[in-house]
C-alpha cells in the first residue's frame, strides 16, 4: 500500500533529512509538508503547504494521511524566550497531533529528546517530556516516540555548542565512556522513523 506522509518540522535538520528520504522511498506516494517557509526542494510526490501554526484550526482539515511525522523543535537562543520555545516545542506539535488524530490519521512518529522527563527541573527535558505525555492521550492507533542523543546535523547545520558536545562525546566514546550517547546523524534518525512508519499497525 502506498502511504501518504504528513510532516511538521520539515525545514529543520531532521525534517529535511526525513523529507529527502521519504521522497526516495517507493512505499510513500505522497509527502505533505506543513511549513511556515517553503523548502528549496521540488518533487512530483511533494506537496508544500504554507501554514500559520498560530491558526491551526484554519488548515487542520488538510491533516489527512497514513502517518504524521512530528519533528519540530527550536533552541532557547533561536526562539528568544521560554514562552516562544514552549509554543514551538509543545503547543504547535500537540495541536497538530490532536487534529491529525481527530482526522483518523492512524500513526504518529514524534522526535523527542534524550532525557525527556515531564518532572525534570530543567526546562528543555521538561517540555519534551510534557509533549510526550500529551500525545500519549490522543487517539492514534499507534505512537512511536524517538529520543535521539545529540544529533549530527552535518557541518552546515551544526550549532557551535553541538559541534563541541559531539567532539567531546566522541572523545569519551573512544575511551569507552558514554557509548549510549553516540551522536546520531539526522539521516540515520530519518531512516529509523521511516522504518517505524512502515510497520503495519494491527
Protein backbone atom coordinates (compact mmCIF):
# COMPACT_ATOMS: atom_id res chain seq x y z
CA UNK A 1 0.00 0.00 0.00
CA UNK A 2 1.36 3.39 -0.97
CA UNK A 3 1.34 5.69 2.01
CA UNK A 4 0.66 9.39 2.42
CA UNK A 5 3.07 11.05 4.87
CA UNK A 6 2.50 14.31 6.72
CA UNK A 7 5.44 16.22 8.21
CA UNK A 8 5.73 19.16 10.57
CA UNK A 9 9.22 20.45 11.26
CA UNK A 10 10.19 19.69 7.67
CA UNK A 11 12.64 22.59 7.33
CA UNK A 12 14.75 21.63 10.36
CA UNK A 13 17.76 19.34 10.08
CA UNK A 14 15.86 16.14 10.95
CA UNK A 15 12.83 17.18 8.91
CA UNK A 16 14.95 17.95 5.85
CA UNK A 17 16.67 14.55 6.03
CA UNK A 18 13.29 12.86 6.56
CA UNK A 19 11.65 14.64 3.61
CA UNK A 20 14.54 13.69 1.31
CA UNK A 21 14.43 10.03 2.37
CA UNK A 22 10.61 9.81 2.03
CA UNK A 23 10.75 11.24 -1.49
CA UNK A 24 13.20 8.46 -2.46
CA UNK A 25 11.09 5.74 -0.83
CA UNK A 26 8.63 3.91 -3.09
CA UNK A 27 6.40 2.96 -0.16
CA UNK A 28 5.22 6.57 0.01
CA UNK A 29 3.19 8.05 -2.84
CA UNK A 30 2.62 11.49 -1.27
CA UNK A 31 4.64 13.63 1.11
CA UNK A 32 2.86 16.69 2.53
CA UNK A 33 4.96 19.20 4.45
CA UNK A 34 3.31 21.86 6.62
CA UNK A 35 5.74 24.77 6.85
CA UNK A 36 6.00 28.48 7.51
CA UNK A 37 8.66 28.99 4.83
CA UNK A 38 8.93 26.98 1.67
CA UNK A 39 11.79 24.46 1.50
CA UNK A 40 14.07 24.77 -1.53
CA UNK A 41 13.05 21.45 -2.98
CA UNK A 42 10.55 20.24 -5.55
CA UNK A 43 9.42 16.74 -6.42
CA UNK A 44 6.32 15.25 -8.01
CA UNK A 45 5.44 13.49 -4.73
CA UNK A 46 5.89 16.60 -2.60
CA UNK A 47 3.07 18.95 -1.58
CA UNK A 48 4.21 22.09 0.22
CA UNK A 49 1.54 23.61 2.48
CA UNK A 50 2.42 27.08 3.71
CA UNK A 51 0.63 27.47 7.02
CA UNK A 52 0.39 29.61 10.15
CA UNK A 53 0.94 27.46 13.23
CA UNK A 54 -0.90 30.05 15.32
CA UNK A 55 -4.08 29.30 13.31
CA UNK A 56 -4.07 25.50 13.06
CA UNK A 57 -7.90 25.41 13.01
CA UNK A 58 -7.86 27.06 9.57
CA UNK A 59 -5.97 24.19 7.92
CA UNK A 60 -6.37 21.19 10.21
CA UNK A 61 -8.75 19.55 7.68
CA UNK A 62 -5.67 19.05 5.45
CA UNK A 63 -4.07 16.77 8.04
CA UNK A 64 -5.19 13.55 6.39
CA UNK A 65 -2.89 10.64 5.68
CA UNK A 66 -1.30 7.43 6.97
CA UNK A 67 1.36 8.82 9.29
CA UNK A 68 2.23 12.13 10.93
CA UNK A 69 5.92 12.79 11.48
CA UNK A 70 6.40 15.46 14.14
CA UNK A 71 9.96 16.80 14.18
CA UNK A 72 9.57 20.41 15.26
CA UNK A 73 11.97 21.94 17.70
CA UNK A 74 13.98 25.03 18.41
CA UNK A 75 16.52 26.31 20.91
CA UNK A 76 16.02 28.95 23.55
CA UNK A 77 18.54 31.14 21.73
CA UNK A 78 16.67 30.94 18.41
CA UNK A 79 13.20 31.21 19.99
CA UNK A 80 14.20 34.17 22.14
CA UNK A 81 12.20 33.20 25.23
CA UNK A 82 10.96 30.16 27.13
CA UNK A 83 7.38 31.05 26.12
CA UNK A 84 8.31 31.09 22.43
CA UNK A 85 10.24 27.83 22.73
CA UNK A 86 7.33 26.15 24.56
CA UNK A 87 4.96 27.24 21.78
CA UNK A 88 7.10 25.59 19.08
CA UNK A 89 8.26 22.53 21.01
CA UNK A 90 4.95 21.76 22.73
CA UNK A 91 1.85 23.77 21.76
CA UNK A 92 2.14 23.58 17.96
CA UNK A 93 3.07 19.91 17.92
CA UNK A 94 0.33 18.96 20.37
CA UNK A 95 -2.33 20.85 18.40
CA UNK A 96 -1.28 19.38 15.06
CA UNK A 97 -1.13 15.87 16.54
CA UNK A 98 -4.58 16.32 18.09
CA UNK A 99 -6.06 17.46 14.76
CA UNK A 100 -4.41 14.54 12.91
CA UNK A 101 -5.74 12.05 15.48
CA UNK A 102 -9.24 13.53 15.13
CA UNK A 103 -8.90 13.16 11.35
CA UNK A 104 -8.21 9.43 11.89
CA UNK A 105 -4.53 9.54 10.92
CA UNK A 106 -3.54 6.17 12.45
CA UNK A 107 0.10 6.73 13.34
CA UNK A 108 2.25 9.38 14.99
CA UNK A 109 6.05 9.35 14.97
CA UNK A 110 7.42 12.00 17.30
CA UNK A 111 11.02 13.14 17.66
CA UNK A 112 11.58 13.91 21.33
CA UNK A 113 14.96 14.15 23.05
CA UNK A 114 17.26 12.03 25.16
CA UNK A 115 16.48 12.63 28.84
CA UNK A 116 12.91 13.89 28.18
CA UNK A 117 11.06 13.90 31.50
CA UNK A 118 7.98 15.97 32.37
CA UNK A 119 9.11 16.04 36.02
CA UNK A 120 12.55 17.45 35.21
CA UNK A 121 13.56 20.73 36.82
CA UNK A 122 15.49 21.61 33.65
CA UNK A 123 13.31 23.42 31.11
CA UNK A 124 14.25 21.58 27.88
CA UNK A 125 13.87 17.93 29.03
CA UNK A 126 10.75 19.00 30.94
CA UNK A 127 8.93 20.42 27.88
CA UNK A 128 9.94 17.40 25.77
CA UNK A 129 8.55 15.14 28.48
CA UNK A 130 5.35 17.19 28.71
CA UNK A 131 4.75 16.83 24.98
CA UNK A 132 5.28 13.05 25.22
CA UNK A 133 2.65 12.90 27.99
CA UNK A 134 0.20 14.98 25.93
CA UNK A 135 0.43 12.97 22.72
CA UNK A 136 0.02 9.70 24.60
CA UNK A 137 -3.51 10.87 25.49
CA UNK A 138 -4.50 11.20 21.82
CA UNK A 139 -6.49 8.62 19.88
CA UNK A 140 -3.80 7.38 17.46
CA UNK A 141 -3.76 3.63 16.82
CA UNK A 142 -0.02 3.73 17.18
CA UNK A 143 2.51 6.21 18.60
CA UNK A 144 6.28 5.94 18.34
CA UNK A 145 8.44 8.36 20.32
CA UNK A 146 12.12 8.60 19.45
CA UNK A 147 14.59 10.06 21.93
CA UNK A 148 17.74 10.59 19.88
CA UNK A 149 21.02 11.62 21.53
CA UNK A 150 22.92 14.69 20.28
CA UNK A 151 22.22 14.93 16.56
CA UNK A 152 24.95 15.28 13.98
CA UNK A 153 23.25 17.62 11.51
CA UNK A 154 26.11 17.82 9.04
CA UNK A 155 28.65 20.64 9.13
CA UNK A 156 26.48 23.35 7.59
CA UNK A 157 23.61 22.94 10.05
CA UNK A 158 25.53 22.39 13.26
CA UNK A 159 25.36 24.84 16.13
CA UNK A 160 28.67 25.59 17.89
CA UNK A 161 27.53 24.01 21.16
CA UNK A 162 26.52 20.86 19.27
CA UNK A 163 29.87 20.67 17.46
CA UNK A 164 31.61 20.96 20.82
CA UNK A 165 29.43 18.37 22.55
CA UNK A 166 29.79 15.93 19.64
CA UNK A 167 33.58 16.31 19.72
CA UNK A 168 33.53 15.78 23.50
CA UNK A 169 31.24 12.73 23.32
CA UNK A 170 33.34 11.19 20.55
CA UNK A 171 36.45 11.55 22.72
CA UNK A 172 34.67 9.84 25.62
CA UNK A 173 33.37 7.12 23.28
CA UNK A 174 36.97 6.35 22.29
CA UNK A 175 37.82 5.54 25.89
CA UNK A 176 34.62 3.55 26.37
CA UNK A 177 32.53 6.16 28.17
CA UNK A 178 29.05 7.36 27.21
CA UNK A 179 28.70 4.73 24.48
CA UNK A 180 24.90 5.05 24.64
CA UNK A 181 25.23 8.77 23.88
CA UNK A 182 26.89 8.31 20.49
CA UNK A 183 25.98 11.23 18.22
CA UNK A 184 23.40 10.15 15.64
CA UNK A 185 23.23 11.51 12.11
CA UNK A 186 19.92 13.04 11.06
CA UNK A 187 19.92 10.66 8.07
CA UNK A 188 20.05 7.63 10.38
CA UNK A 189 17.28 9.10 12.54
CA UNK A 190 15.16 9.69 9.40
CA UNK A 191 15.73 6.08 8.31
CA UNK A 192 14.57 4.82 11.73
CA UNK A 193 11.44 6.98 11.53
CA UNK A 194 10.58 5.64 8.09
CA UNK A 195 11.12 2.05 9.24
CA UNK A 196 8.63 2.63 12.07
CA UNK A 197 6.16 4.20 9.65
CA UNK A 198 6.20 1.03 7.55
CA UNK A 199 5.29 -1.29 10.43
CA UNK A 200 1.69 -2.29 9.83
CA UNK A 201 -0.42 -1.37 12.85
CA UNK A 202 -2.87 -4.12 13.72
